[in-house]
Amino acid sequence: MTSSSGASRRQVLAVAAAAATTPLIAGAPARAAEATGPKTWDLTVLGTSDTHGNVYNWDYYKDAEYDDSRHNDVGVAKLATLVNQIRAERKGKPTLVLDAGDTIQGTPLATYYAKQEPITTSGETHPMANAMNILKYDAVTLGNHEFNYGLPLLATWISQLGFPALAANAVNAATGKPAYLPYVIKKVRLGGWDSPTINVGILGLTNPGVAIWDKGNVEGKLVFPGMVETAAKWVPIMRERGADLVIISAHGGDSGTSSYGPELPNENPVTLIAQQVPGIDAILFGHAHAEVVEKFVTNTATGAQVLTAEPSKWGQRLTRMDFTVQKVRGTWKVVTKRATMLNTNTVVEDPAVLAAVRGQHGKTVDYVNTVVAQSSEELSAAESRYKDTPILDFINHVQTEVVTAALAGTSYASLPVLSIAAPFSRTAVFPQGDVRIRDVAGLYVFDNTLEAVVLTGAEVKAYLEFSAKYFVTLPVGAAVDPATISDPAVPDYNYDVISGVDYDIDISRPVGQRITRLVLAGTDTPVADTAQFVIAVNNYRRSGGGNFPGIVKTQVYNEQQEIRQLLIDWAQAKGTIDPVDFYVPNWKLVREGVPVF
């Protein structure tokens, strides 16, 4: 991040602060109302979050309109229709629109303009900027996935927005000052031209996990203080500078738990913020992809009820917060507040948003339909969570090949290379015949890069034990249902399988005692605790994502190669995807030695 960009942001902040301190002048109708009793006014705040690169209601992996078992729809174009309906319904009454982050990553559309034709060099406006500018947001918070493609691309995207991007707890490592705009205070007129105005402060908080998940992009450049302490710092400042109503747009869930260890501030602290920081009226939050319609949290210091809400993911839902306010002896008070949730599957897509992104959408569709290879048979990921499948071995085989070749001639060349992969998708399929880029992207849905570290045999076993907590405990004789075999608290992407060693997972045993067989590949020789292995692993996991033990180490390989692209390159080079070339069954679920499946 250049010093000039930092200076421009400081100038914006100064302007915002100056505007916030401008004296409010109430119109005659408001003064008259106060003489006979305070008049009430209403304000609506609409919230989105975790749109993840969805503009059209389109599934790029299936090359079809998006649909799921609940018949949800997705995309900013659907959100825009709901927003425009509410704006029309309110007929000029104030309506603000906020987003709580994770915007520019998550679909092939977003990836294309970060990787294939990056906006940093192409001169293109990012499709999410095109779409959101049509919708006319008032502010967006930076989510952790905004940092996936590096700070230059993030800065370019921010420069393309027609509204502020906020992140109070993304701090310049050298200066200790905010690297992005911490907050804005918007002077909002509550009715017609002669109505009073209210100052609405909007504080943006990003996720501290960025320091782990995108360490390669932010280390030495940005630091990420906790969301609670950052809110405690800035909310009083916003109040002092004239904010009558304070809303936080936070990219963190409300569970109070983290997917990483305690060395970083809490990943999901929204409830803690509401409890511990006085002066907050409402929190729009995201990150957890949950649907929280309306939840009130009591602030322990003041007893005030803080309204919180989370609008699911991908543009499936729109949060609506409604506030009634009145001015009592010169001070604005919130009389009532509530939240409701709207479903985007009730409306059609907004044509203006579709038009703004049509060319980019079409180019992405053409790209993902490019044929890269022929598959000798259909390969499905449907059973990859609980069975060793060829399609997951495909990932591990490619990762092993790349790392083995890279380490040839080095001091690590003599060590066996193991590889780690997770079942990211339950629906991914390589059809028999033509395999397209969208099929590979549907298997590996994240923009992870490949790294490698050295683990001992003891660390490999500990890693597998940690991964095996994914399964519920099923005693011998208990019915086994694949639909309920996993612990719902552990997401699929936090269950890893390892190739290059053979092992059994006994799901009848307690967590931590489940790896009952761990031997060298193709042998009956137990893996020694002191043995050493090179482990091919993605950057998310190696950086601490999921809090797996032993894996956060100095890399012996890190060429910043995207795993999805490595899979595509391998398929294109081979021309044929045949399990004979890579499928080696090496793990299974058992109960007292008897295979479960």
Coordinates of C-alpha atoms in Angstrom, one line a residue:
M1 CA 0.0 0.0 0.0
T2 CA 1.6 3.3 -1.1
S3 CA 1.9 6.3 1.1
S4 CA -0.1 8.4 -1.4
S5 CA -3.1 6.0 -1.1
G6 CA -2.8 6.2 2.7
A7 CA -2.8 9.9 2.6
S8 CA -5.9 10.0 0.3
R9 CA -7.7 7.8 2.8
R10 CA -6.7 10.1 5.7
Q11 CA -8.1 13.0 3.7
V12 CA -11.4 11.2 3.2
L13 CA -11.5 10.5 7.0
A14 CA -10.8 14.1 7.8
V15 CA -13.6 15.2 5.5
A16 CA -15.9 12.7 7.1
A17 CA -15.0 13.8 10.6
A18 CA -15.4 17.5 9.6
A19 CA -18.8 16.8 8.2
A20 CA -19.8 14.9 11.3
T21 CA -19.1 17.9 13.5
T22 CA -21.2 20.4 11.4
P23 CA -24.0 21.7 13.7
L24 CA -27.4 20.2 13.0
I25 CA -30.1 22.7 12.2
A26 CA -33.6 21.4 12.8
G27 CA -36.4 22.7 10.6
A28 CA -39.4 24.6 12.0
P29 CA -41.7 21.6 11.9
A30 CA -39.4 19.7 14.2
R31 CA -39.2 22.6 16.7
A32 CA -43.0 22.9 16.7
A33 CA -43.3 19.2 17.3
E34 CA -41.0 19.4 20.3
A35 CA -43.2 22.2 21.8
T36 CA -46.2 19.8 22.0
G37 CA -44.3 16.5 22.4
P38 CA -41.5 14.9 20.5
K39 CA -42.4 13.8 17.0
T40 CA -41.0 10.4 15.9
W41 CA -39.2 9.7 12.6
D42 CA -38.2 6.5 11.0
L43 CA -35.0 5.3 9.4
T44 CA -34.4 2.0 7.5
V45 CA -31.0 0.3 7.2
L46 CA -30.7 -2.6 4.7
G47 CA -27.9 -5.1 5.0
T48 CA -26.2 -7.7 2.8
S49 CA -23.1 -9.8 3.5
D50 CA -21.0 -12.6 2.1
T51 CA -22.1 -12.0 -1.5
H52 CA -18.9 -13.7 -2.6
G53 CA -18.8 -12.6 -6.2
N54 CA -22.4 -13.5 -7.0
V55 CA -24.1 -11.0 -9.3
Y56 CA -26.3 -13.2 -11.6
N57 CA -28.5 -15.9 -10.1
W58 CA -26.2 -18.4 -11.8
D59 CA -24.3 -21.5 -10.9
Y60 CA -21.1 -21.4 -12.9
Y61 CA -20.1 -24.9 -11.9
K62 CA -23.3 -26.4 -13.3
D63 CA -23.7 -23.8 -16.1
A64 CA -27.3 -23.3 -15.1
E65 CA -29.5 -21.0 -13.0
Y66 CA -28.7 -21.4 -9.3
D67 CA -30.9 -23.6 -7.3
D68 CA -30.6 -25.6 -4.1
S69 CA -32.8 -27.9 -2.0
R70 CA -34.5 -24.8 -0.4
H71 CA -34.9 -23.1 -3.8
N72 CA -32.8 -20.2 -2.7
D73 CA -31.6 -17.6 -5.3
V74 CA -28.4 -15.7 -5.2
G75 CA -26.8 -12.5 -6.5
V76 CA -26.6 -8.8 -6.2
A77 CA -29.1 -8.4 -9.1
K78 CA -31.8 -10.0 -6.9
L79 CA -30.8 -8.0 -3.9
A80 CA -31.1 -4.8 -6.0
T81 CA -34.7 -5.6 -6.8
L82 CA -35.6 -5.9 -3.1
V83 CA -33.7 -2.7 -2.3
N84 CA -35.4 -0.8 -5.0
Q85 CA -38.8 -2.0 -3.9
I86 CA -38.1 -0.9 -0.3
R87 CA -36.8 2.5 -1.5
A88 CA -40.0 3.0 -3.6
E89 CA -42.2 1.9 -0.7
R90 CA -40.6 4.4 1.6
K91 CA -41.0 7.2 -1.0
G92 CA -38.0 9.3 -0.1
K93 CA -37.8 8.4 3.6
P94 CA -34.2 7.6 4.5
T95 CA -32.9 4.1 3.6
L96 CA -29.3 3.2 4.0
V97 CA -27.7 0.1 2.4
L98 CA -24.7 -1.6 4.0
D99 CA -22.6 -4.7 3.3
A100 CA -20.6 -6.7 5.9
G101 CA -17.9 -8.1 3.6
D102 CA -16.6 -11.0 1.6
T103 CA -17.4 -9.5 -1.7
I104 CA -14.7 -10.1 -4.4
Q105 CA -14.1 -13.9 -4.0
G106 CA -16.2 -17.0 -4.3
T107 CA -17.3 -17.5 -7.9
P108 CA -15.5 -18.0 -11.2
L109 CA -16.7 -14.5 -12.1
A110 CA -14.8 -13.0 -9.3
T111 CA -11.8 -15.3 -9.8
Y112 CA -11.6 -14.4 -13.5
Y113 CA -11.1 -10.7 -12.8
A114 CA -8.6 -11.5 -10.1
K115 CA -6.6 -14.1 -12.0
Q116 CA -7.3 -14.5 -15.7
E117 CA -7.8 -10.8 -16.4
P118 CA -6.9 -9.0 -13.2
I119 CA -8.3 -5.6 -12.8
T120 CA -4.9 -4.3 -11.7
T121 CA -3.6 -4.7 -15.3
S122 CA -6.7 -5.0 -17.5
G123 CA -8.2 -1.6 -16.9
E124 CA -11.6 -3.4 -16.3
T125 CA -13.9 -2.4 -13.5
H126 CA -14.4 -5.4 -11.2
P127 CA -17.9 -6.9 -11.7
M128 CA -18.7 -6.5 -8.1
A129 CA -17.9 -2.8 -8.3
N130 CA -20.1 -2.5 -11.4
A131 CA -23.0 -4.3 -9.7
M132 CA -22.8 -2.6 -6.3
N133 CA -22.4 0.8 -7.8
I134 CA -25.7 0.3 -9.6
L135 CA -27.4 -0.7 -6.3
K136 CA -25.9 2.4 -4.6
Y137 CA -24.6 1.1 -1.4
D138 CA -23.7 3.6 1.4
A139 CA -20.7 1.6 2.7
V140 CA -19.1 -1.9 2.5
T141 CA -16.9 -3.5 5.2
L142 CA -13.8 -5.4 4.0
G143 CA -14.2 -9.2 4.7
N144 CA -11.3 -11.5 5.1
H145 CA -11.7 -12.8 1.5
E146 CA -11.1 -9.2 0.2
F147 CA -7.4 -9.8 1.0
N148 CA -7.1 -13.1 -0.9
Y149 CA -5.7 -11.5 -4.1
G150 CA -3.2 -9.1 -2.5
L151 CA -3.3 -5.5 -1.5
P152 CA -2.8 -4.0 -4.9
L153 CA -6.0 -5.7 -6.3
L154 CA -7.9 -4.7 -3.2
A155 CA -6.8 -1.1 -3.5
T156 CA -7.9 -1.1 -7.2
W157 CA -11.3 -2.5 -6.3
I158 CA -11.8 0.1 -3.6
S159 CA -10.9 2.9 -6.0
Q160 CA -13.7 1.6 -8.3
L161 CA -16.4 1.9 -5.7
G162 CA -18.8 4.8 -5.5
F163 CA -19.0 4.5 -1.8
P164 CA -16.6 4.0 1.2
A165 CA -14.9 0.7 2.1
L166 CA -14.4 0.4 5.8
A167 CA -12.0 -1.6 8.1
A168 CA -11.1 0.1 11.3
N169 CA -9.0 -2.9 12.6
A170 CA -6.8 -3.2 9.5
V171 CA -3.9 -1.2 10.7
N172 CA -0.7 -0.2 8.9
A173 CA 2.1 -2.2 10.4
A174 CA 4.6 0.6 10.1
T175 CA 2.6 3.6 11.3
G176 CA 0.0 2.0 13.6
K177 CA -2.7 4.0 11.9
P178 CA -5.8 2.7 10.0
A179 CA -4.9 1.4 6.6
Y180 CA -8.4 2.0 5.4
L181 CA -11.3 4.3 6.4
P182 CA -12.4 3.2 9.9
Y183 CA -15.9 4.7 9.7
V184 CA -18.2 7.2 8.1
I185 CA -20.8 9.5 9.6
K186 CA -23.6 10.2 7.2
K187 CA -25.9 13.2 7.7
V188 CA -29.3 11.8 6.9
R189 CA -32.5 13.9 6.3
L190 CA -35.4 12.1 7.9
G191 CA -38.1 13.3 5.5
G192 CA -38.7 16.2 3.1
W193 CA -36.4 19.1 2.5
D194 CA -37.5 20.9 5.7
S195 CA -37.2 17.8 8.0
P196 CA -34.5 17.4 10.6
T197 CA -31.3 15.4 10.0
I198 CA -29.7 12.7 12.0
N199 CA -26.0 11.7 11.9
V200 CA -25.6 7.9 11.4
G201 CA -22.2 6.6 12.2
I202 CA -21.1 3.4 10.4
L203 CA -18.1 1.5 11.8
G204 CA -16.5 -1.3 9.7
L205 CA -14.7 -4.2 11.4
T206 CA -12.8 -6.9 9.4
N207 CA -11.8 -10.3 10.7
P208 CA -8.5 -10.7 12.6
G209 CA -8.1 -14.1 10.9
V210 CA -6.8 -12.3 7.9
A211 CA -3.4 -12.4 9.7
I212 CA -3.5 -16.2 9.4
W213 CA -5.5 -16.9 6.3
D214 CA -3.7 -14.3 4.1
K215 CA -0.4 -14.1 5.9
G216 CA 1.5 -14.1 2.6
N217 CA -0.3 -11.0 1.5
V218 CA -0.4 -9.0 4.7
E219 CA 2.6 -10.0 6.8
G220 CA 4.8 -7.0 7.6
K221 CA 2.2 -4.7 6.0
L222 CA -1.0 -4.9 8.0
V223 CA -1.9 -6.0 11.5
F224 CA -5.4 -6.8 12.7
P225 CA -6.3 -5.9 16.3
G226 CA -9.4 -7.4 17.9
M227 CA -12.8 -6.4 16.8
V228 CA -14.0 -5.8 20.4
E229 CA -11.1 -3.5 21.3
T230 CA -11.4 -1.7 18.0
A231 CA -15.1 -1.0 18.6
A232 CA -14.3 0.2 22.1
K233 CA -11.8 2.6 20.6
W234 CA -13.8 4.1 17.8
V235 CA -17.4 4.1 19.0
P236 CA -16.7 6.9 21.6
I237 CA -14.8 8.8 19.0
M238 CA -17.8 8.6 16.6
R239 CA -20.2 9.7 19.3
E240 CA -17.9 12.6 20.2
R241 CA -17.8 13.6 16.5
G242 CA -21.6 13.8 16.2
A243 CA -22.9 10.3 15.6
D244 CA -26.5 10.1 16.9
L245 CA -27.0 6.5 15.8
V246 CA -24.1 4.0 15.7
I247 CA -24.3 0.9 13.5
I248 CA -21.4 -1.5 13.2
S249 CA -20.9 -3.5 10.0
A250 CA -18.8 -6.4 11.2
H251 CA -17.3 -9.3 9.3
G252 CA -17.4 -11.8 12.1
G253 CA -20.0 -14.2 13.5
D254 CA -21.6 -14.2 16.9
S255 CA -20.6 -17.6 18.2
G256 CA -17.7 -16.3 20.3
T257 CA -15.5 -19.1 19.0
S258 CA -12.6 -19.2 16.4
S259 CA -11.5 -21.7 13.8
Y260 CA -7.9 -20.9 14.9
G261 CA -6.1 -20.9 18.2
P262 CA -6.1 -18.3 21.0
E263 CA -3.0 -16.5 19.7
L264 CA -5.3 -14.2 17.6
P265 CA -8.3 -12.1 18.7
N266 CA -11.7 -13.8 18.4
E267 CA -13.0 -14.6 15.0
N268 CA -16.7 -14.4 15.8
P269 CA -17.1 -11.8 18.6
V270 CA -20.3 -9.9 17.6
T271 CA -22.2 -10.9 20.8
L272 CA -19.1 -9.8 22.8
I273 CA -19.0 -6.5 21.1
A274 CA -22.6 -5.8 21.8
Q275 CA -22.2 -6.9 25.4
Q276 CA -19.0 -5.0 26.2
V277 CA -19.0 -1.8 24.1
P278 CA -21.5 0.9 25.1
G279 CA -23.0 3.2 22.6
I280 CA -23.9 0.8 19.8
D281 CA -27.4 0.7 18.4
A282 CA -27.2 -2.2 16.0
I283 CA -24.7 -4.6 14.4
L284 CA -25.0 -6.0 10.9
F285 CA -22.7 -9.0 10.7
G286 CA -21.5 -11.7 8.4
H287 CA -18.7 -14.3 7.9
A288 CA -20.6 -17.3 9.4
H289 CA -23.0 -17.5 6.5
A290 CA -25.9 -17.9 9.0
E291 CA -29.4 -16.6 8.9
V292 CA -30.0 -14.5 12.0
V293 CA -33.2 -12.5 11.5
E294 CA -33.2 -10.5 14.7
K295 CA -31.3 -11.0 17.9
F296 CA -31.1 -8.5 20.8
V297 CA -28.0 -8.5 23.0
T298 CA -27.9 -6.7 26.4
N299 CA -25.0 -4.3 26.9
T300 CA -23.7 -5.1 30.4
A301 CA -22.6 -1.6 31.2
T302 CA -25.8 0.3 30.1
G303 CA -28.5 -2.3 29.9
A304 CA -29.2 -1.1 26.3
Q305 CA -30.5 -3.7 23.8
V306 CA -28.3 -3.9 20.8
L307 CA -30.0 -5.2 17.6
T308 CA -28.0 -7.7 15.6
A309 CA -28.7 -9.5 12.4
E310 CA -26.9 -11.6 9.7
P311 CA -28.3 -12.0 6.2
S312 CA -27.1 -15.5 5.3
K313 CA -24.8 -15.7 2.2
W314 CA -24.4 -15.1 -1.5
G315 CA -27.3 -12.6 -1.8
Q316 CA -29.9 -15.2 -0.7
R317 CA -31.3 -12.8 2.0
L318 CA -31.6 -9.1 2.7
T319 CA -31.7 -7.8 6.3
R320 CA -34.0 -4.9 7.0
M321 CA -33.5 -2.9 10.2
D322 CA -36.2 -0.3 11.1
F323 CA -35.5 2.4 13.6
T324 CA -37.9 4.9 15.1
V325 CA -36.2 7.9 16.5
Q326 CA -37.2 11.1 18.3
K327 CA -35.4 14.2 19.4
V328 CA -35.7 14.9 23.1
R329 CA -34.1 18.1 24.5
G330 CA -31.8 18.3 21.5
T331 CA -30.6 14.7 21.6
W332 CA -31.8 11.9 19.2
K333 CA -33.1 8.8 21.0
V334 CA -34.0 5.5 19.5
V335 CA -37.6 4.7 20.5
T336 CA -38.0 1.3 18.8
K337 CA -35.9 -0.9 16.6
R338 CA -36.5 -4.2 14.9
A339 CA -35.2 -6.4 12.1
T340 CA -36.8 -8.6 9.5
M341 CA -35.4 -10.8 6.7
L342 CA -36.4 -10.8 3.0
N343 CA -35.8 -13.7 0.6
T344 CA -34.4 -12.9 -2.8
N345 CA -36.2 -15.9 -4.4
T346 CA -39.4 -13.8 -4.2
V347 CA -38.2 -11.3 -6.9
V348 CA -36.7 -11.2 -10.4
E349 CA -33.2 -9.9 -11.1
D350 CA -32.7 -6.1 -11.5
P351 CA -32.2 -5.4 -15.2
A352 CA -29.8 -2.5 -14.6
V353 CA -27.4 -4.7 -12.5
L354 CA -27.6 -7.5 -15.1
A355 CA -26.8 -5.1 -17.9
A356 CA -23.8 -3.6 -16.0
V357 CA -22.2 -7.1 -15.7
R358 CA -23.5 -8.9 -18.8
G359 CA -20.3 -8.8 -20.8
Q360 CA -18.2 -10.0 -17.9
H361 CA -20.7 -12.7 -17.0
G362 CA -20.7 -14.0 -20.6
K363 CA -16.9 -14.0 -20.8
T364 CA -16.7 -16.0 -17.5
V365 CA -19.3 -18.5 -18.8
D366 CA -17.3 -19.0 -22.0
Y367 CA -14.1 -19.5 -20.0
V368 CA -15.4 -22.1 -17.5
N369 CA -16.9 -24.1 -20.3
T370 CA -13.5 -24.6 -21.9
V371 CA -12.8 -28.4 -22.2
V372 CA -9.5 -29.3 -20.6
A373 CA -9.5 -33.2 -20.8
Q374 CA -11.5 -36.4 -21.3
S375 CA -12.4 -38.5 -18.3
S376 CA -12.4 -42.2 -18.8
E377 CA -15.3 -42.6 -16.4
E378 CA -17.6 -40.5 -14.2
L379 CA -15.8 -39.4 -11.0
S380 CA -18.0 -38.1 -8.1
A381 CA -17.2 -36.4 -4.9
A382 CA -20.5 -37.4 -3.3
E383 CA -18.9 -40.0 -1.0
S384 CA -15.5 -38.4 -0.5
R385 CA -16.2 -37.5 3.2
Y386 CA -16.4 -41.1 4.3
K387 CA -14.8 -43.1 1.5
D388 CA -11.5 -42.9 -0.3
T389 CA -12.5 -41.8 -3.8
P390 CA -10.6 -41.3 -7.0
I391 CA -11.6 -37.7 -7.4
L392 CA -10.0 -36.6 -4.1
D393 CA -7.0 -38.7 -5.0
F394 CA -6.7 -36.6 -8.1
I395 CA -6.1 -33.6 -6.0
N396 CA -3.5 -35.3 -3.8
H397 CA -1.7 -36.9 -6.8
V398 CA -1.3 -33.5 -8.5
Q399 CA -0.1 -31.8 -5.3
T400 CA 2.4 -34.7 -4.7
E401 CA 3.8 -34.5 -8.2
V402 CA 4.3 -30.7 -8.1
V403 CA 6.0 -30.8 -4.7
T404 CA 8.2 -33.8 -5.5
A405 CA 9.4 -32.2 -8.8
A406 CA 10.1 -28.9 -7.0
L407 CA 12.2 -30.5 -4.3
A408 CA 14.3 -32.7 -6.6
G409 CA 18.0 -32.0 -6.0
T410 CA 17.3 -30.4 -2.6
S411 CA 18.0 -31.7 0.9
Y412 CA 14.4 -32.8 1.1
A413 CA 14.4 -34.9 -2.0
S414 CA 14.8 -38.2 -0.1
L415 CA 11.8 -37.7 2.1
P416 CA 8.5 -39.3 1.2
V417 CA 5.9 -36.7 0.0
L418 CA 2.4 -36.9 1.6
S419 CA -0.5 -34.8 0.4
I420 CA -3.5 -33.3 2.2
A421 CA -6.9 -32.6 0.6
A422 CA -10.4 -31.9 1.9
P423 CA -13.8 -32.7 0.4
F424 CA -14.8 -29.1 -0.4
S425 CA -17.8 -30.1 -2.4
R426 CA -20.4 -32.9 -2.1
T427 CA -21.7 -32.3 -5.6
A428 CA -18.5 -32.1 -7.7
V429 CA -18.5 -34.5 -10.6
F430 CA -16.1 -35.1 -13.5
P431 CA -18.4 -36.5 -16.2
Q432 CA -17.3 -39.3 -18.4
G433 CA -16.0 -37.6 -21.5
D434 CA -15.5 -33.9 -21.7
V435 CA -14.2 -32.3 -18.5
R436 CA -14.4 -28.5 -18.4
I437 CA -12.8 -25.9 -16.3
R438 CA -16.0 -25.5 -14.4
D439 CA -15.9 -29.2 -13.4
V440 CA -12.4 -28.7 -11.9
A441 CA -13.4 -25.4 -10.3
G442 CA -16.4 -27.2 -8.8
L443 CA -14.1 -29.7 -7.2
Y444 CA -11.7 -27.2 -5.8
V445 CA -13.8 -24.1 -5.0
F446 CA -11.2 -22.1 -3.1
D447 CA -8.4 -19.9 -4.4
N448 CA -5.8 -21.7 -2.3
T449 CA -2.1 -22.0 -3.2
L450 CA 0.1 -25.0 -2.7
E451 CA 2.8 -25.1 0.0
A452 CA 4.8 -27.8 1.8
V453 CA 6.3 -28.4 5.2
V454 CA 8.1 -31.2 7.0
L455 CA 6.2 -33.2 9.7
T456 CA 7.3 -36.1 11.8
G457 CA 5.4 -39.4 12.0
A458 CA 4.1 -38.4 15.4
E459 CA 2.8 -35.1 14.0
V460 CA 1.2 -36.9 11.1
K461 CA -0.7 -39.1 13.5
A462 CA -1.8 -36.1 15.6
Y463 CA -2.9 -34.4 12.5
L464 CA -5.1 -37.3 11.5
E465 CA -6.5 -37.7 15.0
F466 CA -7.5 -34.0 14.9
S467 CA -9.1 -34.5 11.4
A468 CA -11.0 -37.6 12.6
K469 CA -13.0 -35.6 15.1
Y470 CA -15.2 -34.8 12.0
F471 CA -17.0 -38.1 12.6
V472 CA -19.6 -38.7 15.3
T473 CA -19.0 -41.7 17.6
L474 CA -20.9 -44.8 16.3
P475 CA -20.5 -47.9 18.5
V476 CA -20.2 -51.4 16.9
G477 CA -23.7 -52.4 15.8
A478 CA -25.1 -48.9 15.6
A479 CA -26.7 -47.9 12.3
V480 CA -24.5 -45.9 10.0
D481 CA -26.1 -43.2 7.9
P482 CA -23.8 -41.2 5.6
A483 CA -26.1 -38.2 6.0
T484 CA -25.5 -38.0 9.7
I485 CA -22.0 -39.5 10.0
S486 CA -20.3 -36.2 10.6
D487 CA -20.4 -33.8 13.5
P488 CA -22.4 -30.8 12.3
A489 CA -20.0 -28.5 14.2
V490 CA -17.2 -29.4 11.9
P491 CA -17.5 -28.2 8.3
D492 CA -16.5 -30.5 5.4
Y493 CA -13.5 -28.2 4.5
N494 CA -12.1 -28.9 8.0
Y495 CA -11.9 -32.7 7.4
D496 CA -8.6 -33.7 5.7
V497 CA -7.5 -36.9 4.2
I498 CA -3.8 -37.7 3.6
S499 CA -2.3 -39.7 0.8
G500 CA 1.1 -41.5 0.9
V501 CA 0.5 -43.4 4.1
D502 CA -2.2 -46.1 4.9
Y503 CA -4.4 -45.6 7.8
D504 CA -7.7 -46.7 9.5
I505 CA -10.1 -44.4 11.4
D506 CA -12.1 -46.2 14.0
I507 CA -15.3 -44.2 14.5
S508 CA -16.4 -46.4 17.4
R509 CA -13.5 -45.0 19.5
P510 CA -13.3 -41.6 21.3
V511 CA -12.0 -38.6 19.6
G512 CA -8.2 -38.6 19.9
Q513 CA -7.9 -42.4 19.9
R514 CA -9.2 -43.2 16.4
I515 CA -6.2 -43.7 14.2
T516 CA -5.8 -47.4 14.9
R517 CA -3.6 -48.2 12.0
L518 CA -0.9 -46.0 10.4
V519 CA 1.7 -47.7 8.2
L520 CA 4.0 -46.8 5.3
A521 CA 2.3 -46.9 2.0
G522 CA 1.7 -50.4 0.7
T523 CA 3.4 -52.1 3.7
D524 CA 2.6 -53.3 7.2
T525 CA 5.4 -51.2 8.6
P526 CA 4.1 -48.8 11.3
V527 CA 5.0 -45.1 10.8
A528 CA 7.7 -44.3 13.3
D529 CA 7.2 -41.2 15.5
T530 CA 10.6 -39.9 14.4
A531 CA 10.1 -40.5 10.7
Q532 CA 10.1 -37.4 8.5
F533 CA 7.7 -36.5 5.7
V534 CA 7.2 -33.6 3.3
I535 CA 3.6 -32.6 3.5
A536 CA 1.9 -30.9 0.5
V537 CA -0.8 -28.7 1.9
N538 CA -2.8 -25.6 0.9
N539 CA -1.9 -22.2 2.3
Y540 CA -5.1 -21.8 4.3
R541 CA -4.4 -24.9 6.3
R542 CA -0.6 -24.3 6.6
S543 CA -1.3 -20.8 7.9
G544 CA -3.5 -22.2 10.7
G545 CA -6.9 -22.3 9.2
G546 CA -8.9 -24.9 11.0
N547 CA -6.4 -24.9 13.9
F548 CA -4.9 -28.3 12.9
P549 CA -1.9 -29.3 15.0
G550 CA 1.7 -29.1 13.9
I551 CA 1.2 -27.7 10.4
V552 CA 2.0 -24.0 11.1
K553 CA 5.7 -24.3 10.1
T554 CA 8.2 -22.7 7.8
Q555 CA 7.5 -23.9 4.3
V556 CA 10.0 -26.0 2.3
Y557 CA 8.0 -25.2 -0.8
N558 CA 5.9 -22.1 -1.6
E559 CA 5.8 -20.9 -5.2
Q560 CA 2.4 -19.2 -4.9
Q561 CA 0.8 -21.6 -7.4
E562 CA -2.9 -21.8 -7.2
I563 CA -4.0 -25.4 -6.7
R564 CA -7.1 -25.1 -8.9
Q565 CA -4.9 -24.0 -11.8
L566 CA -2.4 -26.8 -11.1
L567 CA -5.3 -29.3 -11.5
I568 CA -6.4 -27.7 -14.7
D569 CA -2.8 -27.6 -16.1
W570 CA -2.3 -31.3 -15.2
A571 CA -5.5 -32.3 -16.9
Q572 CA -4.7 -30.2 -20.0
A573 CA -1.2 -31.7 -20.2
K574 CA -2.4 -35.3 -19.9
G575 CA -5.5 -34.9 -22.0
T576 CA -7.1 -37.8 -20.2
I577 CA -8.2 -38.2 -16.6
D578 CA -8.0 -41.9 -15.7
P579 CA -8.1 -43.2 -12.1
V580 CA -5.5 -45.8 -13.1
D581 CA -3.0 -43.0 -13.1
F582 CA -3.6 -41.7 -9.6
Y583 CA -6.2 -43.7 -7.5
V584 CA -4.6 -45.5 -4.6
P585 CA -7.0 -46.4 -1.8
N586 CA -5.1 -45.8 1.4
W587 CA -7.6 -45.0 4.2
K588 CA -11.0 -46.3 5.4
L589 CA -13.4 -46.0 8.3
V590 CA -13.6 -49.0 10.6
R591 CA -15.1 -50.2 13.8
E592 CA -12.9 -52.6 15.7
G593 CA -11.0 -53.3 12.5
V594 CA -14.1 -54.1 10.4
P595 CA -14.7 -51.6 7.5
V596 CA -17.8 -49.5 7.8
F597 CA -18.4 -49.3 4.1

